[in-house]
Short mmCIF file of C-alpha atoms and ligand atoms in Angstrom, two decimals:
data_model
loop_
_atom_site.label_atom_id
_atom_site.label_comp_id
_atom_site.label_asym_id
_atom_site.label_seq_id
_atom_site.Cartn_x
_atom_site.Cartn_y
_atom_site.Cartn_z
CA UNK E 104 35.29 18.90 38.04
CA UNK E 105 36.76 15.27 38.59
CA UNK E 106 33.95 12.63 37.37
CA UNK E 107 34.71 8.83 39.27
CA UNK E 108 35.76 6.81 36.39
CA UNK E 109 32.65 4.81 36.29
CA UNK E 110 30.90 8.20 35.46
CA UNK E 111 33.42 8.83 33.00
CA UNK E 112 32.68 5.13 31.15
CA UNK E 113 28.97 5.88 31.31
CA UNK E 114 29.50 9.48 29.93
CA UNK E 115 32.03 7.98 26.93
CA UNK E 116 29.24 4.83 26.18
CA UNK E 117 26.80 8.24 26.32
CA UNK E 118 28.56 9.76 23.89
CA UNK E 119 29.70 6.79 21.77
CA UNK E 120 25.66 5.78 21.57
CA UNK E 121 24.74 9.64 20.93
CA UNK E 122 27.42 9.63 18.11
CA UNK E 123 26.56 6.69 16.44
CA UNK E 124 22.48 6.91 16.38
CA UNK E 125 21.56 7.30 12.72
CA UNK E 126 19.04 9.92 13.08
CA UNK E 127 20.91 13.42 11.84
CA UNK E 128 19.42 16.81 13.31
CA UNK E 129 17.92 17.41 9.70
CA UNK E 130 15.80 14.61 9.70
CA UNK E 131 17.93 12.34 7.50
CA UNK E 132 19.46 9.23 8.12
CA UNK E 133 22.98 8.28 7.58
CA UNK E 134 23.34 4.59 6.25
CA UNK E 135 25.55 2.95 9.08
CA UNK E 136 28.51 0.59 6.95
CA UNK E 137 27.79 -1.84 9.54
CA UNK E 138 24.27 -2.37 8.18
CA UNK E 139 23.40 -5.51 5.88
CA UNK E 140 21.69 -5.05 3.07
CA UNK E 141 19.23 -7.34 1.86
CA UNK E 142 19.19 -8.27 -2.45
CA UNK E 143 15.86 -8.56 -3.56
CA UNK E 144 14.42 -12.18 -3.99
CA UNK E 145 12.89 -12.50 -7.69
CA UNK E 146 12.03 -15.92 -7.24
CA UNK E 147 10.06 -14.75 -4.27
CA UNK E 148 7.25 -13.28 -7.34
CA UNK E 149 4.67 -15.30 -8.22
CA UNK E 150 5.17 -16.17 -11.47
CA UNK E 151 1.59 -17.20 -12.42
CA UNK E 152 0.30 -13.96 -11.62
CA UNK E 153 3.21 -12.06 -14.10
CA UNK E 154 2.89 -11.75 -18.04
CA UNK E 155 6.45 -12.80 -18.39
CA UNK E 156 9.37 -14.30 -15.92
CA UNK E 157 11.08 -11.32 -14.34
CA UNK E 158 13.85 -10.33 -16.06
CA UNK E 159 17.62 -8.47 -15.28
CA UNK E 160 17.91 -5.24 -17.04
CA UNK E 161 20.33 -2.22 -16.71
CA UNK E 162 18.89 0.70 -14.77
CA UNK E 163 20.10 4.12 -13.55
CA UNK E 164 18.52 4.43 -9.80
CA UNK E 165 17.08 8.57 -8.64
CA UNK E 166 20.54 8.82 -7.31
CA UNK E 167 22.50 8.50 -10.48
CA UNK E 168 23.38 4.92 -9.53
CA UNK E 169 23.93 2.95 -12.71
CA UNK E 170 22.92 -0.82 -11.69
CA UNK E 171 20.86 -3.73 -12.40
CA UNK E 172 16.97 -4.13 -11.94
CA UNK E 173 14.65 -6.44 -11.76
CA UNK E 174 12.06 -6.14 -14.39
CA UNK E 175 8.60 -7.08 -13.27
CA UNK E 176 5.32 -7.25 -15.59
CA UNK E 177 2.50 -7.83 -13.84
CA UNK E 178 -0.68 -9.28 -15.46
CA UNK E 179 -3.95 -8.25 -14.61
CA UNK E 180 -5.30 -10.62 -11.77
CA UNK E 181 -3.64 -12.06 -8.80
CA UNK E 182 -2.87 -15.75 -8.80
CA UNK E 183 -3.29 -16.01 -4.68
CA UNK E 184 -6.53 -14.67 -4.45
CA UNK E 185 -9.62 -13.76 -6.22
CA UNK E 186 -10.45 -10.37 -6.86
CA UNK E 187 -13.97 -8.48 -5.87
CA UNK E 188 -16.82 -8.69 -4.64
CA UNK E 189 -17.15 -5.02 -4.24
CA UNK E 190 -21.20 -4.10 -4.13
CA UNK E 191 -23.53 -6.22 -2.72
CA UNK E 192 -26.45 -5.68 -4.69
CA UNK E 193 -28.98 -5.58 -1.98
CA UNK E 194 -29.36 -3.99 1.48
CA UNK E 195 -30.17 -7.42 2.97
CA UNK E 196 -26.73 -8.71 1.63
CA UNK E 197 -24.49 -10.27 4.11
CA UNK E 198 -20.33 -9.23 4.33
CA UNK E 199 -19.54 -11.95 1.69
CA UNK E 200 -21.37 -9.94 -1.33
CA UNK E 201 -19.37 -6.90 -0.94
CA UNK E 202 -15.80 -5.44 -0.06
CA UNK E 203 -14.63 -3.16 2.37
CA UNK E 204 -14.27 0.65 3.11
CA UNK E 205 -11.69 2.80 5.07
CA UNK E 206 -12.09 5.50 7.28
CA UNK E 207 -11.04 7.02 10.04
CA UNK E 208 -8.43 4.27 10.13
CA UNK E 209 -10.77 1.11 10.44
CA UNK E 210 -12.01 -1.06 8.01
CA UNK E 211 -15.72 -1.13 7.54
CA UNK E 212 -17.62 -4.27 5.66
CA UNK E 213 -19.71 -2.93 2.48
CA UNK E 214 -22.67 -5.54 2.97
CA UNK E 215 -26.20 -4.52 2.72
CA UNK E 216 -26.50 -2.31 5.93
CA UNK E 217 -23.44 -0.79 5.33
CA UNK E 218 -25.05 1.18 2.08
CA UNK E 219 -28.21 0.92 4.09
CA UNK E 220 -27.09 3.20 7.08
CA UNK E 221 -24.91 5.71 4.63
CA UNK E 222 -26.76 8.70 5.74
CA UNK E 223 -26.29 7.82 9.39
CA UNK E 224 -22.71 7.02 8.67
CA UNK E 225 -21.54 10.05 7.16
CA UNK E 226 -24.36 12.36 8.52
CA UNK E 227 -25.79 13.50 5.22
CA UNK E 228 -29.42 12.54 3.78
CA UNK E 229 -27.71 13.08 0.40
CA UNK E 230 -26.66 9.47 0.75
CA UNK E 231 -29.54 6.84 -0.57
CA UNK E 232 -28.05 4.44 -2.62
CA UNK E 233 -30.75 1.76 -2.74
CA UNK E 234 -34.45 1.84 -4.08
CA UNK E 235 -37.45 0.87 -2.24
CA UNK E 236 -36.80 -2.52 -2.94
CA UNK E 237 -33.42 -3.00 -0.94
CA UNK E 238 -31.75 -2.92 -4.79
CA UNK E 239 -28.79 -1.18 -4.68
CA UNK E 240 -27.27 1.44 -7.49
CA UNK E 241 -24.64 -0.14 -9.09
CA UNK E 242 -22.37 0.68 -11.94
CA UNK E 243 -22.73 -2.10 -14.58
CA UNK E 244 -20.50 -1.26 -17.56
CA UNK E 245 -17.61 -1.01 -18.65
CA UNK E 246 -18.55 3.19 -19.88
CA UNK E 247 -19.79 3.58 -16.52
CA UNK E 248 -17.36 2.24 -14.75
CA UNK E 249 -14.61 4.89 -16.78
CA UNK E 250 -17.39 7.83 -16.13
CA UNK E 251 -17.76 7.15 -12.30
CA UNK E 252 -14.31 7.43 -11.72
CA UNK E 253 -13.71 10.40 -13.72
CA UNK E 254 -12.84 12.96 -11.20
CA UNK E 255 -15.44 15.23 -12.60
CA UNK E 256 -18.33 12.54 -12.35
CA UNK E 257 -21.76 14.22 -12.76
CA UNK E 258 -24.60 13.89 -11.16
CA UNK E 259 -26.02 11.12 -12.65
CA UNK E 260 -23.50 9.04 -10.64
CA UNK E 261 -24.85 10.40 -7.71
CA UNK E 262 -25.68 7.46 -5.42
CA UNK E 263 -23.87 5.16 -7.25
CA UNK E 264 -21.45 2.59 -6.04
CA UNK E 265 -18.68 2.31 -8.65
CA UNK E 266 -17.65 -1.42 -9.50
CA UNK E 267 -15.31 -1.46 -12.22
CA UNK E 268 -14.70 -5.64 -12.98
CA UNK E 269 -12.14 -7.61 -14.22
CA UNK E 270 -13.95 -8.38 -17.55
CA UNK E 271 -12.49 -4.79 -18.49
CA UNK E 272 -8.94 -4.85 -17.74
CA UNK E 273 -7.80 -8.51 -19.21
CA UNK E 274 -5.32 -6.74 -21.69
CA UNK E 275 -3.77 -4.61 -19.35
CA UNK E 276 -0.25 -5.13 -17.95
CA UNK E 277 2.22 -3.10 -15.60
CA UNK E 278 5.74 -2.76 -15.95
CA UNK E 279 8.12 -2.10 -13.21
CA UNK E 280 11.76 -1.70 -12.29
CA UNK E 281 12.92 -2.67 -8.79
CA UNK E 282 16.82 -2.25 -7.77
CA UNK E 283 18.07 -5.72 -7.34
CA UNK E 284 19.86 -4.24 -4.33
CA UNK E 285 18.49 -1.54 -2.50
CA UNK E 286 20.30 1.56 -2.02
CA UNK E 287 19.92 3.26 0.90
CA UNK E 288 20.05 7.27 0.63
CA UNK E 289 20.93 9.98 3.75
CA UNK E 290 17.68 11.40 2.76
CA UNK E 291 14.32 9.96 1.92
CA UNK E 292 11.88 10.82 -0.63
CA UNK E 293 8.44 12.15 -0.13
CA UNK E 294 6.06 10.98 -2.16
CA UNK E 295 3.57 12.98 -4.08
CA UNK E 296 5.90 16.56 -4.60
CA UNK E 297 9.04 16.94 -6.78
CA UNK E 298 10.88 14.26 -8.70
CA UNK E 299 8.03 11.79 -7.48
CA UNK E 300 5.07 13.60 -8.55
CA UNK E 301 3.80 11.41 -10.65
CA UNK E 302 4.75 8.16 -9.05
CA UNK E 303 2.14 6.79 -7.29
CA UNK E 304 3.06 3.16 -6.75
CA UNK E 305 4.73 2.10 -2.90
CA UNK E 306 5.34 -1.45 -3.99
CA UNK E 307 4.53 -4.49 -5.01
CA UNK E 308 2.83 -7.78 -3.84
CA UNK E 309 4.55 -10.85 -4.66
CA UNK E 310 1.54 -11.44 -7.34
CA UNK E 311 2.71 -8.34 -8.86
CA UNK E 312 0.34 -6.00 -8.14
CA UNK E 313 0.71 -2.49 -6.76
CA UNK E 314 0.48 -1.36 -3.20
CA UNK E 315 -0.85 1.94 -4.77
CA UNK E 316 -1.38 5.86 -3.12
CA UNK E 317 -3.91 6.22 -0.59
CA UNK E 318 -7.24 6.35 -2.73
CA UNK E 319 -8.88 9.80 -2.97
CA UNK E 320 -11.93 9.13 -0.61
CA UNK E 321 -12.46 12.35 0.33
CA UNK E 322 -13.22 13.13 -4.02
CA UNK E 323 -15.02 9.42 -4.21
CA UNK E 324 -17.37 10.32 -1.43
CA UNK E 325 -17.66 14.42 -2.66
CA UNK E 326 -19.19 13.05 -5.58
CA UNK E 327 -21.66 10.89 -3.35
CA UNK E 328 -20.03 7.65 -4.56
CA UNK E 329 -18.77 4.99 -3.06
CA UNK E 330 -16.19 2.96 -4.62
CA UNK E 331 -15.19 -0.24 -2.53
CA UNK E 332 -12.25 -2.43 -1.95
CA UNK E 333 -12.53 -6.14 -1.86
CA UNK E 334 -11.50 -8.12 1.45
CA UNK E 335 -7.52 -8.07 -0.56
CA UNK E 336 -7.82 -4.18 -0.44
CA UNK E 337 -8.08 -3.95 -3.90
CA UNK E 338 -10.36 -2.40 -6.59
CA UNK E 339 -9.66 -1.69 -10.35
CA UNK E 340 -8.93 1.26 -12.61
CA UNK E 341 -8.99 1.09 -15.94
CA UNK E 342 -6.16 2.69 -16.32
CA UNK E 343 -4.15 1.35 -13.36
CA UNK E 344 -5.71 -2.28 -13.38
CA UNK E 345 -6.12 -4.16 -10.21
CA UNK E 346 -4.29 -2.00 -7.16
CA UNK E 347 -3.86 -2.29 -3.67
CA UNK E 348 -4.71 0.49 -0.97
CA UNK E 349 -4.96 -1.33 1.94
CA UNK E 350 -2.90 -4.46 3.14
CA UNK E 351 -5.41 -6.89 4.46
CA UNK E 352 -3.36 -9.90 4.62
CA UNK E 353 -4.84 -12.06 1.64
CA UNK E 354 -2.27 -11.60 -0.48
CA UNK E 355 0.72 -14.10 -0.26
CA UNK E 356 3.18 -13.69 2.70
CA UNK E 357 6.17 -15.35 3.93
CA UNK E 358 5.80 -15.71 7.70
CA UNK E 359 9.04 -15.22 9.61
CA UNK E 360 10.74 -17.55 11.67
CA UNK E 361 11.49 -14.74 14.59
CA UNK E 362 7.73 -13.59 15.09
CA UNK E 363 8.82 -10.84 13.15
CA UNK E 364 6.14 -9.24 10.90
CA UNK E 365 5.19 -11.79 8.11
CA UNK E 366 7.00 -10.07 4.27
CA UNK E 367 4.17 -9.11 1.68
CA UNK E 368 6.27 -7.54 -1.09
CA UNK E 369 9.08 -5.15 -1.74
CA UNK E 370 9.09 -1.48 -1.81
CA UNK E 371 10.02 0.36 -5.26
CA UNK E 372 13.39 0.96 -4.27
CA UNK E 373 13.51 -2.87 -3.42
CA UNK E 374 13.82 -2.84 0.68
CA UNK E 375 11.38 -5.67 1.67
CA UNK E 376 7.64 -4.42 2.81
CA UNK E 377 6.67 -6.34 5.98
CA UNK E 378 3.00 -6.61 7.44
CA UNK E 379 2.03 -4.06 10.26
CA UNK E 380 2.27 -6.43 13.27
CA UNK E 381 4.50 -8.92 14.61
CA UNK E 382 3.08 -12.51 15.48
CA UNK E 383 2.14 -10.57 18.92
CA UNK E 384 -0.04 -8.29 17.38
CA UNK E 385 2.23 -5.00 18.42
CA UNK E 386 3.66 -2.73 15.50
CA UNK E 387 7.49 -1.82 15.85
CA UNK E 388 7.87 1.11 18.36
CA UNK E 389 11.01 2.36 16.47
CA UNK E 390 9.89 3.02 12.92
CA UNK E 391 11.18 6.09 10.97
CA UNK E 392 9.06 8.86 9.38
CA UNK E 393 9.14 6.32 6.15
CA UNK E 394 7.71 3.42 8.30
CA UNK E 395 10.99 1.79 7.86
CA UNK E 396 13.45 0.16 10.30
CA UNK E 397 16.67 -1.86 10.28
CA UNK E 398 17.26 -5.52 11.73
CA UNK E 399 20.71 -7.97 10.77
CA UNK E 400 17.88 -10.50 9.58
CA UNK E 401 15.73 -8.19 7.27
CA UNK E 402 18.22 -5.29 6.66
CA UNK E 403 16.26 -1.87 6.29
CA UNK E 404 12.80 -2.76 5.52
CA UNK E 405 9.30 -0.96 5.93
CA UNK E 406 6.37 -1.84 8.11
CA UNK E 407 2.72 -1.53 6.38
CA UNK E 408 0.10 1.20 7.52
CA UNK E 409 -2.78 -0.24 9.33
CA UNK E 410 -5.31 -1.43 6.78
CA UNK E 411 -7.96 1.64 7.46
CA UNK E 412 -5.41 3.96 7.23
CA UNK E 413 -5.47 3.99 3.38
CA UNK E 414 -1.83 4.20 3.25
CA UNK E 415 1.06 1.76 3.02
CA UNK E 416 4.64 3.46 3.63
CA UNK E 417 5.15 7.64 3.71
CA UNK E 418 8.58 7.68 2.18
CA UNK E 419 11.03 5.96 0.11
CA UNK E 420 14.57 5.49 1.89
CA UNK E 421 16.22 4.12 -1.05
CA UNK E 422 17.29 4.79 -4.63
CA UNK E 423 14.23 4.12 -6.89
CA UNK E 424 13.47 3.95 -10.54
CA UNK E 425 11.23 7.02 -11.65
ZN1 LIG Z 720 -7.71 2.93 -6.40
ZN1 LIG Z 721 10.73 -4.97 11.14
#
């Protein structure tokens, strides 16, 4: 069969474009040479939030790469924004004496009627977490803050909201390693299984504080507690400090010039971390199953999860520091 030589053109520019797209049959991406990659920014940190000045050290990358990292220690509050409230202590309390909640993908206020319509909400007259005053149960030190969260919590927590505060945690630091430049692999990394089992961080803020896992809700609420997020997305562990599961947009970002997505951090294997929208309010329509995409202005980079999704990125494209 004899094609007209326009057809031909079309079918070779077919072809060419088929040949070229970076999505392999396996699911993995090839990284395209063409592509710019983007070094990591350390003055872009905060450095009144961090313990020390970041610092240059020699790291080998999950791909055997032997490079260069940025060391970052983070302190244990955010310099850009305060941290908490978290309970509102009565069921008459307006938005501004509590945090937030996620489900179902929105984000619910924790003010007064919030706790006050729990049953409702979740369809269970187990939930009562106020007294016949309006007071509501709230965890008020420091031991039962650490039993509350225990994944075991008895029963005496029932009907508790958990509100562990940043009197507890002012020793605590976090160190991490971030690729100064980020190394793109043909395959990404799941989260949660394998060689990242027990890495649970996504990224970090420019304050230095972790975009964390998605929070166990579905535990939290099985023990008939409720433990918040404040209007940053953040709550504390004593163990973890002050961590991030939702991206609310009160944490420092650098707005870009394009009406691109504003940048709120980098991902641990040092591609940037961009908010969910652009400056039209639409997400990117051409993310990969990491939430990550590639622009000459940006390089690779990842898009946030909604904020009531619980969830930040599902995958790490790059080379990361276990
Ligand atoms: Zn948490
Ligand atoms: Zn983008």
């Amino acid at each position: 069969m004899n094609y007209p030589i326009s057809q031909m053109v079309l079918l070779s520019a077919l072809a060419l474009l088929f040949f070229s797209a970076c999505e392999d049959d396996d699911g993995t991406t090839t990284p395209d040479p063409d592509e710019v990659t983007i070094d990591v920014d350390p003055d872009l940190f905060l450095i009144a939030s961090l313990s020390q000045p970041v610092t240059t050290v020699a790291c080998t990358l999950s791909d055997g790469t032997s490079t260069t990292c940025y060391q970052i220690v983070a302190g244990s509050s955010p310099s850009d924004h305060q941290m908490g409230p978290w309970c509102p202590d009565n069921i008459s309390d307006g938005a501004d004496k509590g945090g937030i909640w996620l489900e179902g993908g929105e984000v619910y206020d924790v003010d007064g009627a919030f706790i006050e319509n729990m049953a409702t909400f979740y369809n269970d007259d187990t939930w009562q977490m106020y007294d016949a005053n309006g007071d509501i149960f709230t965890t008020d030190t420091q031991e039962d803050c650490a039993n509350a969260a225990n994944p075991n919590v008895g029963v005496e927590y029932r009907n508790f909201c958990v509100e562990c505060l940043p009197s507890y945690i002012t020793e605590i630091t976090q160190t991490y390693l971030i690729p100064t430049t980020p190394v793109k692999l043909s395959s990404s990394t799941q989260f949660g299984g394998g060689p990242m089992g027990g890495v649970s961080v996504r990224g970090l803020a420019f304050n230095g504080i972790r975009f964390d896992a998605p929070a166990p809700v579905n535990a939290i609420l099985g023990a008939y507690t409720l433990a918040p997020f404040d209007d940053a997305g953040g709550h504390i562990n004593l163990n973890a400090g002050y961590h991030y599961h939702a991206a609310t947009g009160n944490t420092t970002e650098i707005t870009q010039a394009d009406g691109h997505a504003p940048m709120i951090g980098y991902a641990l294997d040092g591609h940037g971390l961009y908010g969910q929208l652009d400056s039209s309010g639409a997400e990117p329509t051409d993310l990969d199953a990491c939430r990550g995409h590639y622009d000459d202005t940006r390089g690779y980079h990842y898009h946030v999860d909604a904020a009531g999704t619980n969830n930040f990125i599902n995958c790490l494209s790059g080379a990361y520091v276990n």
